[in-house]
Coordinates of C-alpha atoms and ligand atoms in Angstrom, one line a residue:
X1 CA -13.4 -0.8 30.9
X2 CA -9.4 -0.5 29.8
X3 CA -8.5 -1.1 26.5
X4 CA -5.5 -1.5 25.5
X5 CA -3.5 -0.6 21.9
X6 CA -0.4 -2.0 20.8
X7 CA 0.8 0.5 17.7
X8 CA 0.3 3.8 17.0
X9 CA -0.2 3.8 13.6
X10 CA -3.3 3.9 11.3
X11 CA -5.1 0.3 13.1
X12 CA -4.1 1.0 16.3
X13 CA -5.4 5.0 16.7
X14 CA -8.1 4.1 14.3
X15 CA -9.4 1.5 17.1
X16 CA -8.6 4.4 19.9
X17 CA -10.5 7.3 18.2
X18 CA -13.6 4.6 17.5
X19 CA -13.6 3.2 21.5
X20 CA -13.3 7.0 22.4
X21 CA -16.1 8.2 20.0
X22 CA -18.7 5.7 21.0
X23 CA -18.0 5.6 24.9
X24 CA -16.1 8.3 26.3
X25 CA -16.0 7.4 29.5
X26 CA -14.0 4.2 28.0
X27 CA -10.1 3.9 29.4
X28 CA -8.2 4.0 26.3
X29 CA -4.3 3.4 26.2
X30 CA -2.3 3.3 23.5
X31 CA 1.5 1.7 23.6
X32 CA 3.8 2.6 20.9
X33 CA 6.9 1.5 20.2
X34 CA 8.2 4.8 19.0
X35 CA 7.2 9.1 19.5
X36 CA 5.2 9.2 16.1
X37 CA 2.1 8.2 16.7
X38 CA -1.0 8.3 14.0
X39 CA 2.1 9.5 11.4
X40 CA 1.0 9.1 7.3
X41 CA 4.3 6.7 6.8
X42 CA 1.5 6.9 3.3
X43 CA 3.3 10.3 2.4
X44 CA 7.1 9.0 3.6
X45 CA 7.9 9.4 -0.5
X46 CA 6.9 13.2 -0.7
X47 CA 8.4 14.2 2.1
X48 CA 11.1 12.8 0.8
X49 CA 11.3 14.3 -2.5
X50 CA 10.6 17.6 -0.4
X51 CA 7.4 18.2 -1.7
X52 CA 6.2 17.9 2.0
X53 CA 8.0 20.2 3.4
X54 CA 8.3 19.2 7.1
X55 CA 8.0 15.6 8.8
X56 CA 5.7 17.1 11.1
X57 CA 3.2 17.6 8.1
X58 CA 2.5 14.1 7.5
X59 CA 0.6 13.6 11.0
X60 CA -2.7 12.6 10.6
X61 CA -3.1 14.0 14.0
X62 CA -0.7 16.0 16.6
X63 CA -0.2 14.2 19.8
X64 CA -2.1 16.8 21.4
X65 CA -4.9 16.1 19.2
X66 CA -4.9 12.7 20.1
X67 CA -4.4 13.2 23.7
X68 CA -7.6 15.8 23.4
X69 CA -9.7 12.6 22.2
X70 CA -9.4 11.1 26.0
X71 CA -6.9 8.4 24.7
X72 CA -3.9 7.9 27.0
X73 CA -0.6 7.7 24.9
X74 CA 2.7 5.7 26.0
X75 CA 5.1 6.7 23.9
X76 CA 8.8 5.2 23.0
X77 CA 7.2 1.8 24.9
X78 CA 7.4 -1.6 23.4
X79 CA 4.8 -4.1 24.6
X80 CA 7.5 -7.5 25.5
X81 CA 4.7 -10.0 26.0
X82 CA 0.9 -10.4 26.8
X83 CA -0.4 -12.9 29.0
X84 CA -3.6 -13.8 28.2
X85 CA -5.2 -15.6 30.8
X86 CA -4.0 -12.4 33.7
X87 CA -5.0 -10.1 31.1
X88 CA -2.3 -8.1 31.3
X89 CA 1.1 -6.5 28.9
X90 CA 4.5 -6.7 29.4
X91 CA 6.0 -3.3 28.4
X92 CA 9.5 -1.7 28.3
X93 CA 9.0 2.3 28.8
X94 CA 11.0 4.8 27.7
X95 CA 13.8 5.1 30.5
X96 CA 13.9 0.9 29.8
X97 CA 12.0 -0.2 33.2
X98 CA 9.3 -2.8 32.6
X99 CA 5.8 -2.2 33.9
X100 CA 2.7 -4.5 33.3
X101 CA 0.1 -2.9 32.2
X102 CA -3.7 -4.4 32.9
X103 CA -6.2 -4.6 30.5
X104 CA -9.9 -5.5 29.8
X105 CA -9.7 -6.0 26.0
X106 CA -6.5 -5.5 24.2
X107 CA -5.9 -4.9 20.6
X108 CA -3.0 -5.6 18.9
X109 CA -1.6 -3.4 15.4
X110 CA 1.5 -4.2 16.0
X111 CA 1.8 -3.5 11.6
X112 CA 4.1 -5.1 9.1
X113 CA 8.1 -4.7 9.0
X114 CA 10.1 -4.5 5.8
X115 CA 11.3 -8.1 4.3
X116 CA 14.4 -8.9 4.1
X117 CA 15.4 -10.3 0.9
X118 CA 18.5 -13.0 0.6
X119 CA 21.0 -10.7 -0.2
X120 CA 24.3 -10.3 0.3
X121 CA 25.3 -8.3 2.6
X122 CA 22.3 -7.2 4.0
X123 CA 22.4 -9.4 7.5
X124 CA 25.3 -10.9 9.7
X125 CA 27.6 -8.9 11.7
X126 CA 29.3 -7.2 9.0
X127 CA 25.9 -5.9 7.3
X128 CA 25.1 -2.6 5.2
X129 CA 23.3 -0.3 6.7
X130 CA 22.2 3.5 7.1
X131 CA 26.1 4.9 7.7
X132 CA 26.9 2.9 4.5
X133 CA 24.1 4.7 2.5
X134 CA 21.6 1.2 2.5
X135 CA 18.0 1.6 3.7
X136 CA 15.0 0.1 4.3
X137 CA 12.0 2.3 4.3
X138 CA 8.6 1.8 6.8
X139 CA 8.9 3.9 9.7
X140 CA 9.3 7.3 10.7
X141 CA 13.0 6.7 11.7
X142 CA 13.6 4.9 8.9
X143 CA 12.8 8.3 7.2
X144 CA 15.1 10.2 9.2
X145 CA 17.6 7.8 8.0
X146 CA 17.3 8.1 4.6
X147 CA 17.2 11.8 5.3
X148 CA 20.3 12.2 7.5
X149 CA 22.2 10.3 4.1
X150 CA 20.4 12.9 1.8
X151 CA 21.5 15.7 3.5
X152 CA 25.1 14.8 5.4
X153 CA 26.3 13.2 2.3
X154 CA 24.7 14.7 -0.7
X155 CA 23.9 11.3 -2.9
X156 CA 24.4 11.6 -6.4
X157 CA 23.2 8.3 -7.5
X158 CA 20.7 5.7 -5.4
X159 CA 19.8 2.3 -6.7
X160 CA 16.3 1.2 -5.8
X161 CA 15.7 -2.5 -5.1
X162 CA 12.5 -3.2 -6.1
X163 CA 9.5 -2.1 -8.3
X164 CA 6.7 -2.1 -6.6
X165 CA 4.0 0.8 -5.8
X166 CA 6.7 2.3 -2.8
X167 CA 10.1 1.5 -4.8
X168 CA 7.9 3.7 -8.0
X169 CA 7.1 6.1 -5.3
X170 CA 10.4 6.8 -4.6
X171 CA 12.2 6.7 -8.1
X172 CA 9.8 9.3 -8.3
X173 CA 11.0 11.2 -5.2
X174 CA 15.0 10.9 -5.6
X175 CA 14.6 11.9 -9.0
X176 CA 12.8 14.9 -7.9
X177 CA 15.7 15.3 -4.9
X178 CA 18.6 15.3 -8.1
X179 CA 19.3 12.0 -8.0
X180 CA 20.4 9.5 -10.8
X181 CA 18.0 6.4 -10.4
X182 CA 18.7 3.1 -11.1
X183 CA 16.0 0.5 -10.4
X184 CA 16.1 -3.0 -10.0
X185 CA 13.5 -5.6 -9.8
X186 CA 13.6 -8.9 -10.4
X187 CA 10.7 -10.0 -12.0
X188 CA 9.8 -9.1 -16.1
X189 CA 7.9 -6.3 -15.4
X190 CA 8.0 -3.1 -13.2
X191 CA 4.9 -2.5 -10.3
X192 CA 3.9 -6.7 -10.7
X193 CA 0.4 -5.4 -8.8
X194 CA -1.0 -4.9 -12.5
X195 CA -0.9 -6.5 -15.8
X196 CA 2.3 -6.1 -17.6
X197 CA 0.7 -4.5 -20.5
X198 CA 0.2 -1.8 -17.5
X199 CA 3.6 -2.4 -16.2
X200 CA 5.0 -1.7 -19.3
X201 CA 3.6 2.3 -19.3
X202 CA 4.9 2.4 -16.0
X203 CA 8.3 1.7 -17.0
X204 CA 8.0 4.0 -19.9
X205 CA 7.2 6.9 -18.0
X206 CA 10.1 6.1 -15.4
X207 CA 12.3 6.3 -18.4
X208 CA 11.4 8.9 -19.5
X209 CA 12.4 10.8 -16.1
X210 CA 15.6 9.1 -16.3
X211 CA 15.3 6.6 -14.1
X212 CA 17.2 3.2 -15.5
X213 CA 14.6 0.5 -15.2
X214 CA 16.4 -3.0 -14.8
X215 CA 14.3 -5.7 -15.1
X216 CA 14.8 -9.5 -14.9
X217 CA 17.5 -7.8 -12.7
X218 CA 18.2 -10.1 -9.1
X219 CA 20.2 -8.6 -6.9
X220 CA 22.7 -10.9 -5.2
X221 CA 25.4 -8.5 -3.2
X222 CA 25.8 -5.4 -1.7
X223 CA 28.9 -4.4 -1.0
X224 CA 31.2 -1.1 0.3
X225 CA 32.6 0.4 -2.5
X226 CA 36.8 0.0 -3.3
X227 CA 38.4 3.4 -2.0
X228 CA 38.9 5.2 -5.4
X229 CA 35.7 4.1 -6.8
X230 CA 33.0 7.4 -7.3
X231 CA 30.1 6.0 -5.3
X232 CA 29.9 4.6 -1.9
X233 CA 28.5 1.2 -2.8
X234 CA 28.2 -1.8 -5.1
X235 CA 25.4 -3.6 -6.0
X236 CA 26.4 -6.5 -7.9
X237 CA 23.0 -8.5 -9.7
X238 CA 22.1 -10.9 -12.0
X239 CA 20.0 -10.2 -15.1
X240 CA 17.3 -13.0 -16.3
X241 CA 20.1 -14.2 -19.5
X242 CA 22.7 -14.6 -16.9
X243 CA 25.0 -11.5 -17.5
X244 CA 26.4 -10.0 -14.8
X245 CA 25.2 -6.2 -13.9
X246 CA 26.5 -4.1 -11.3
X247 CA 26.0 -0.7 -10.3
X248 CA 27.8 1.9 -8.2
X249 CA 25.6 4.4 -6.1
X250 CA 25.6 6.2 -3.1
X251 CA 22.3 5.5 -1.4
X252 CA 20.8 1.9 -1.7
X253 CA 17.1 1.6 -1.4
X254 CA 15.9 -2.1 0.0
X255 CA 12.1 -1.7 -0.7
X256 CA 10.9 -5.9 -1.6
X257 CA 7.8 -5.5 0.5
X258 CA 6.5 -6.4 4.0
X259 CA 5.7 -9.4 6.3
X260 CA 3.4 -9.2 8.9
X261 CA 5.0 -8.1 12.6
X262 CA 3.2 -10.9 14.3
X263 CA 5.5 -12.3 16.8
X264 CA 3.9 -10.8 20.2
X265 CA 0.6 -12.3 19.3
X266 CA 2.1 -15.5 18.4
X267 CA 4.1 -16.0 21.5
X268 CA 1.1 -15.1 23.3
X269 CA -0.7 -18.4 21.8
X270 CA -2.8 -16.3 18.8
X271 CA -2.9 -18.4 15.6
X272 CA -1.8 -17.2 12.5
X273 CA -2.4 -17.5 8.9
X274 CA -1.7 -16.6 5.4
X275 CA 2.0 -15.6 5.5
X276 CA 2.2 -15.9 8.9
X277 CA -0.1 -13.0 10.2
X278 CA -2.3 -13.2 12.9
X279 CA -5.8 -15.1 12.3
X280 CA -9.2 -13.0 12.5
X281 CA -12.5 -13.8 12.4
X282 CA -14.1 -10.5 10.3
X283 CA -14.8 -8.8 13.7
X284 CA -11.5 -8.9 14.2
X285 CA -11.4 -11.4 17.2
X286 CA -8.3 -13.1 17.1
X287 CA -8.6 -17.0 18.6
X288 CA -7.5 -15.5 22.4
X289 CA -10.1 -14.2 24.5
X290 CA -10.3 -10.6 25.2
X291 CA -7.4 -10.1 21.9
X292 CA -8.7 -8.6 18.9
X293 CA -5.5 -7.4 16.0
X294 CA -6.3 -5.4 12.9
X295 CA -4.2 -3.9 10.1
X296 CA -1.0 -5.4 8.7
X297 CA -0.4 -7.8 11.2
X298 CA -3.4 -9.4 10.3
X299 CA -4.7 -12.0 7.3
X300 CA -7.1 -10.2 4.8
X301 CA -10.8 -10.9 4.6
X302 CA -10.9 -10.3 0.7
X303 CA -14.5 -10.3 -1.2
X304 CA -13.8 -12.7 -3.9
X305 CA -10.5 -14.8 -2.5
X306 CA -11.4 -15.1 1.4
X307 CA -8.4 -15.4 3.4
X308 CA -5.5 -13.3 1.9
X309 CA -3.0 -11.3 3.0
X310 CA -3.0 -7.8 1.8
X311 CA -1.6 -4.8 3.9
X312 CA -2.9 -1.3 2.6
X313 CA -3.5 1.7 5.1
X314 CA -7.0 1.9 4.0
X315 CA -7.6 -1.4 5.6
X316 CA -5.9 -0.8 8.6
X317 CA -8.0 2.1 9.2
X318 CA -11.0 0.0 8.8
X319 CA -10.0 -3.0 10.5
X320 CA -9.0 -0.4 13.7
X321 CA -12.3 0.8 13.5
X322 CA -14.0 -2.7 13.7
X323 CA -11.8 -3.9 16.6
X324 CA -12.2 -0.6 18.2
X325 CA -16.1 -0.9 18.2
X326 CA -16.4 -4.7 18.9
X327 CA -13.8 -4.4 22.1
X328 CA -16.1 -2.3 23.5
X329 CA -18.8 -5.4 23.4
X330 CA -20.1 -4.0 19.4
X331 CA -20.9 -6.1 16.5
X332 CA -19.5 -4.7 13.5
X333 CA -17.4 -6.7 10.8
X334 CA -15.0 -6.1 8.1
X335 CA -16.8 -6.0 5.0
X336 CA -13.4 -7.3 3.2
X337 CA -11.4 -6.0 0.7
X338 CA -11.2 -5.6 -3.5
X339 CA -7.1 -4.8 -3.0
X340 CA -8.2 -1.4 -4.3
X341 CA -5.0 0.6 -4.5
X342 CA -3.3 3.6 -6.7
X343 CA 0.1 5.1 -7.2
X344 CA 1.6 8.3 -9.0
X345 CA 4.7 7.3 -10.9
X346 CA 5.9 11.0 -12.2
X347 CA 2.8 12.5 -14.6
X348 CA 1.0 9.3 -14.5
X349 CA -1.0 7.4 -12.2
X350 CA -1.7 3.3 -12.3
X351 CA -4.7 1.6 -10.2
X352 CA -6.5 -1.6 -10.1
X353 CA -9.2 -3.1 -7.9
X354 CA -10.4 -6.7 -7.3
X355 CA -8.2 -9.6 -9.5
X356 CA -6.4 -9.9 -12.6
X357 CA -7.3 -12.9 -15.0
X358 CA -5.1 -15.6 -13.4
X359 CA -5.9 -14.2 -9.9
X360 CA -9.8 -14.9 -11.2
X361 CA -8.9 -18.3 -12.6
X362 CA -7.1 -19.2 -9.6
X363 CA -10.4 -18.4 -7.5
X364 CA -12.9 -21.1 -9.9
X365 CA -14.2 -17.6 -12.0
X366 CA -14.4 -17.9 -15.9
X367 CA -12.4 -14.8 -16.6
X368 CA -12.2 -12.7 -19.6
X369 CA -10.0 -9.0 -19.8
X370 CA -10.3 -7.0 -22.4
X371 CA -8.2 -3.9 -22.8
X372 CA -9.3 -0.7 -24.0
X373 CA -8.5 3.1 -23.9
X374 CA -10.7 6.0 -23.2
X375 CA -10.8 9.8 -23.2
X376 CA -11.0 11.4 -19.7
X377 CA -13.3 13.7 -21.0
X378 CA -14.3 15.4 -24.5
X379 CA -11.0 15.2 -26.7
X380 CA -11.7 19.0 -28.3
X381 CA -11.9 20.5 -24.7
X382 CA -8.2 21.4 -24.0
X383 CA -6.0 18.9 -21.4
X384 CA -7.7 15.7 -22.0
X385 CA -6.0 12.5 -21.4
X386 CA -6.3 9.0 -23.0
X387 CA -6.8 6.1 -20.0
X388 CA -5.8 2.6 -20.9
X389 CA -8.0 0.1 -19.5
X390 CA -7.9 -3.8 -18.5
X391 CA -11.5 -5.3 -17.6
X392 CA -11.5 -8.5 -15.8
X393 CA -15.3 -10.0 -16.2
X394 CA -16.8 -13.4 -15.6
X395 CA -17.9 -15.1 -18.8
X396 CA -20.4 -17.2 -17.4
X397 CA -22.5 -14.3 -15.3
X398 CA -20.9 -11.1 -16.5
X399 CA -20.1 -10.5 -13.2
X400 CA -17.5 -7.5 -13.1
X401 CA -14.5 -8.9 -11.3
X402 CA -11.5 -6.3 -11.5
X403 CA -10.1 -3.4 -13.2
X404 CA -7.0 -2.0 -13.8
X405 CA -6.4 1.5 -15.2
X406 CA -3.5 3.5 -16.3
X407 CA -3.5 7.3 -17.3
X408 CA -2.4 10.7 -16.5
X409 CA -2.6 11.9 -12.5
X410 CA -5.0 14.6 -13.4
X411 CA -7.2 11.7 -15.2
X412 CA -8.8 10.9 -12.5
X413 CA -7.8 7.6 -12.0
X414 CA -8.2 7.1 -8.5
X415 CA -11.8 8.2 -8.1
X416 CA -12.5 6.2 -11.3
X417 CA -10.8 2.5 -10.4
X418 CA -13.3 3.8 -7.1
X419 CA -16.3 3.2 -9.4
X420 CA -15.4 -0.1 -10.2
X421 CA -14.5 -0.8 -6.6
X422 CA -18.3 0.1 -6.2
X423 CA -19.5 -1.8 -8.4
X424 CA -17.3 -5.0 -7.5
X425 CA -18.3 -4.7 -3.9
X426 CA -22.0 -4.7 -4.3
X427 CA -21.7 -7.9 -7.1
X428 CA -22.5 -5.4 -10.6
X429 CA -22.5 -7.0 -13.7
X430 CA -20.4 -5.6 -16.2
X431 CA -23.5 -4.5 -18.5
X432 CA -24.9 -2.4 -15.2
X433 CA -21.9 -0.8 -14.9
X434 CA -23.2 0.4 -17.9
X435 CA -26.3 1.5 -17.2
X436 CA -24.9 3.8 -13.5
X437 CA -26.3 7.2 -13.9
X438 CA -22.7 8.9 -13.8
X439 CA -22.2 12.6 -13.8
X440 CA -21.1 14.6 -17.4
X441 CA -19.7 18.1 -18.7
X442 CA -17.0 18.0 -21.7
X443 CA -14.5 19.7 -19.9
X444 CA -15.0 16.7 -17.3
X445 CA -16.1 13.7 -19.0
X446 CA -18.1 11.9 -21.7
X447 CA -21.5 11.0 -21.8
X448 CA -20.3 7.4 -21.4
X449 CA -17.9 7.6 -18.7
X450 CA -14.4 6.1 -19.7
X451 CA -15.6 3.2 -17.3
X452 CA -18.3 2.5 -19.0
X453 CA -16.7 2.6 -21.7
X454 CA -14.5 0.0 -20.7
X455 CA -17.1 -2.1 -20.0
X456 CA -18.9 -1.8 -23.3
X457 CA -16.0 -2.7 -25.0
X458 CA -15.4 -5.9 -22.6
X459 CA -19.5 -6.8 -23.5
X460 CA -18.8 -6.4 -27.3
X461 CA -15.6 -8.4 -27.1
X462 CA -16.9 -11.6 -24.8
X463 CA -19.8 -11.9 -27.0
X464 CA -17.5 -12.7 -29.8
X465 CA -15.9 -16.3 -29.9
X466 CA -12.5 -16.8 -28.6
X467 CA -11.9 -13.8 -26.5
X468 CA -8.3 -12.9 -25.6
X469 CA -8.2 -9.6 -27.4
X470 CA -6.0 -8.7 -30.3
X471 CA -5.0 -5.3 -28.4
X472 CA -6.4 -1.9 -27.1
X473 CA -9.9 -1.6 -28.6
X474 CA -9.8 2.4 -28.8
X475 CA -13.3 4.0 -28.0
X476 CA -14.1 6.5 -30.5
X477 CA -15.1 9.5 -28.4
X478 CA -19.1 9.4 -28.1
X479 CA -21.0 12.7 -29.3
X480 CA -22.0 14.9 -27.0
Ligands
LIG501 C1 6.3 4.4 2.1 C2 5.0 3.7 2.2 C3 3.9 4.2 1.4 C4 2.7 3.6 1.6 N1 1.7 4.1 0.7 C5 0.4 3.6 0.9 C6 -0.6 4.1 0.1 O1 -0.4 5.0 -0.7 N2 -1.9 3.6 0.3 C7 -2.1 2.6 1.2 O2 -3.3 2.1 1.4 N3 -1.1 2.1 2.0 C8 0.1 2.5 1.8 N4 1.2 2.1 2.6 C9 0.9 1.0 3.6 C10 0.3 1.5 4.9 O3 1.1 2.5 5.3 C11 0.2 0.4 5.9 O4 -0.7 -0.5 5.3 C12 -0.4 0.9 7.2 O5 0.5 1.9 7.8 C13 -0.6 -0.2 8.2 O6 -0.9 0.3 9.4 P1 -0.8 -0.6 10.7 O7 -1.3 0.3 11.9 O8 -1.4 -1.9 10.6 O9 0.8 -0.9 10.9 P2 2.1 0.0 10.8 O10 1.9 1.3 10.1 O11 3.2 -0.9 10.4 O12 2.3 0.4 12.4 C14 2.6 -0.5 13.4 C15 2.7 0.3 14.7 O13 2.9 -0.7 15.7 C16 4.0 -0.2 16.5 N5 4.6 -1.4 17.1 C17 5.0 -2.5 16.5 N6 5.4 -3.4 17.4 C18 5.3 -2.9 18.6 C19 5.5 -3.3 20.0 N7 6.0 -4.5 20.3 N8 5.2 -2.4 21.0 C20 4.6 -1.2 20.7 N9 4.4 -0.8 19.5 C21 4.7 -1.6 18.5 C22 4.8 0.6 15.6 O14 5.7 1.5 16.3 C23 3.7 1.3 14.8 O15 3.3 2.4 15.5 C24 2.4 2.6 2.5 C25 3.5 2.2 3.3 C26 4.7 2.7 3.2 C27 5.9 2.3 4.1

């Protein structure tokens, strides 16, 4: 049995280390486009603000480590086409010589690239790039791109376009680096993954760093600076009233999110989906035989929307698993996903899991969120922090159907939005949320957990008339 990966990054080695764990006499190869395989592109931000203090530190694994596993890996080779019914890639290797490559079962993670938003100066043959200081940010060389411009030119400003989770991540990781950070995003709010009652804390804490949040801010042209000017570039924008803004900096940041890299598996017949990735049944069997595909490149099996499309590492590691499994003739599935995700912004962290009210509306729930705050543990034992809280429940069953949380990093946020991920994926009620027997010492927590507090406050509230929440209810801090 040979199977075949295309990408070397968290779906494709996930599948490799699964086929290799369950059947190690299994023929695994894995095809890569570039010499980083099984890289955390995850911790590209802190290796960027130096806190990691060498690329080679964000490997999951080192290649020999993955060669030890029994895979096969062929690096700085791009698969050119598959053809299905001779079961068999089309690859360009390393020296540029094409080779077909035979295979039993092939799977593609061939990942997401960054989207390019319609923006001046950005494409034709006259565009911005890396020499001029303008990045986009997804792979390792992308990395080493933004790096060679930190270090040959010594930035002193960057302008970040766009404020979601990895534009945060790196006003965050600039600022760190000494740079003056201006960010730009074009919708009301910064990080548009949460509420903007969240949003709004977000933005407050990048202000507080220094970073200039612009908001309502489109970007329209990037452009080489005049000779004279202090700054390298120009990024000229509109804001939502219609005033002109425009910004000089030295390093441009392009971060508007991802589309799925699904053009092998289309040419090769697969169909595709939601925002043009590649279609999957939950085994992660796409519509050609003998083809599974997993991670970015791939729709979303989500719990409560169905088909979405929703590229997060932690998926990709568990689609790779399923297809690594079911190519060698298992039955496993993809249980689907909630969306659960975090991010650090500075001191604080912001995380949600399963939908937001309109998200919920939009999917035939009878939502209700009701915001709160909690302690993250006993107020009088020194370092606690107060967590602000937005409960999304069904009105008609009390079903819990998301949560969003926003509060200091050492609050625990992560492993707590994890609670309600629980309880989402196994269809809790708000009120059992409630009743979970969830661990307690004052220099750690409350008797009532801040979750549960949260969900206390979201049963007193929706058993009131009228809902929609004047503002934060505040839970007193229980005794205890
Ligand atoms: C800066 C940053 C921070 C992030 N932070 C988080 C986070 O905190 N939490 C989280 O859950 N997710 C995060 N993500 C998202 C996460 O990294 C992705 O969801 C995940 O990497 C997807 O893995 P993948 O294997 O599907 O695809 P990718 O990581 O996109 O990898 C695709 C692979 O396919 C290869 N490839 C593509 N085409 C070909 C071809 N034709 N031939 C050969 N090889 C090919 C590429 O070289 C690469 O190895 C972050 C992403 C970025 C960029």
């Amino acid at each position: 049995m040979h199977l075949v990966m295309i990408g070397g990054s968290d779906a494709g080695i996930s599948a490799a280390l699964r086929a290799r764990e369950l059947d190690p006499a299994a023929d695994v190869s894995v095809v890569v486009a570039d010499a980083y395989p099984n890289f955390s592109i995850c911790g590209i931000p802190y290796y960027v603000s130096g806190e990691v203090t060498h690329w080679r530190n964000l490997a999951h694994r080192t290649i020999a480590d993955l060669r030890a596993t029994g895979m096969s890996l062929r690096l700085d080779t791009v698969a050119q086409r598959i053809d299905v019914p001779a079961r068999k890639l089309l690859v360009t290797g390393p020296d540029g010589a094409e080779e077909l490559i035979g295979y039993d079962k092939l799977i593609v993670g061939t990942g997401a690239m960054p989207a390019m938003p319609p923006i001046g100066g950005l494409g034709g043959p006259d565009a911005l790039g890396a020499a001029d200081g303008v990045h986009l940010l997804h792979s390792m060389g992308d990395t080493f791109a933004v790096m060679r411009t930190l270090e040959d030119t010594a930035p002193a400003s960057a302008v970040i376009i766009g404020a979601g989770y990895i534009g945060l991540e790196m006003a965050d990781a600039l600022t760190i680096r000494g740079l003056r950070v201006t960010q730009m995003e074009q919708l009301p709010e910064v990080l548009p993954t949460v509420d903007p009652a969240l949003g709004a804390l977000v933005r407050d804490e990048l202000a507080a760093h220094g970073v200039e949040v612009l908001t309502g801010t489109t970007v329209q042209q990037i452009s080489r600076a005049h000779a004279g000017q202090a700054a390298r570039v120009r990024v000229d924008a509109q804001a939502a009233d219609g005033a002109a803004v425009s910004r000089l900096a030295d390093l441009v940041l392009v971060v508007t999110g991802v589309r799925p890299e699904s053009r092998l598996a289309a040419a090769a017949g697969a169909t595709l989906g939601v925002r043009g990735a590649i279609s999957v049944d939950t085994g992660m069997r796409t519509a050609l035989p003998d083809v599974y595909a997993a991670g970015d490149c791939v729709i979303t099996h989500h719990r409560l929307l169905g088909q979405t499309y929703l590229p997060l590492g932690t998926t990709a590691h568990k689609q790779g698993r399923v297809a690594g499994e079911n190519a060698l003739g298992g039955d496993r599935e993809f249980a689907g996903s909630l969306g659960t995700q975090v991010v650090k912004i500075f001191d604080q962290a912001a995380a949600r899991t399963g939908l937001r009210d309109h998200e919920a509306t939009a999917a035939g729930f009878d939502p209700v969120t009701v915001p709160s705050q909690a302690d993250d543990h006993k107020a009088y034992y020194p370092g606690s922090h107060r967590i602000t809280m937005r409960v999304t429940g069904d009105k008609q069953t009390g079903r819990l159907l998301g949560l969003q949380l926003f509060g200091h990093r050492h609050a625990e946020i992560a492993k707590r939005i994890d609670i309600a991920a629980t309880a989402i994926f196994h269809g809790m009620t708000i009120d059992a949320v409630s009743d979970l027997d969830l661990s307690y010492t004052p220099p750690l927590g409350s008797p009532w957990e801040a979750v549960q507090m949260g969900a206390q406050a979201w049963t007193r509230q929706s058993s009131m008339a009228g809902i929609s929440g004047p503002g934060p209810a505040i839970i007193p801090s229980q005794a205890g």
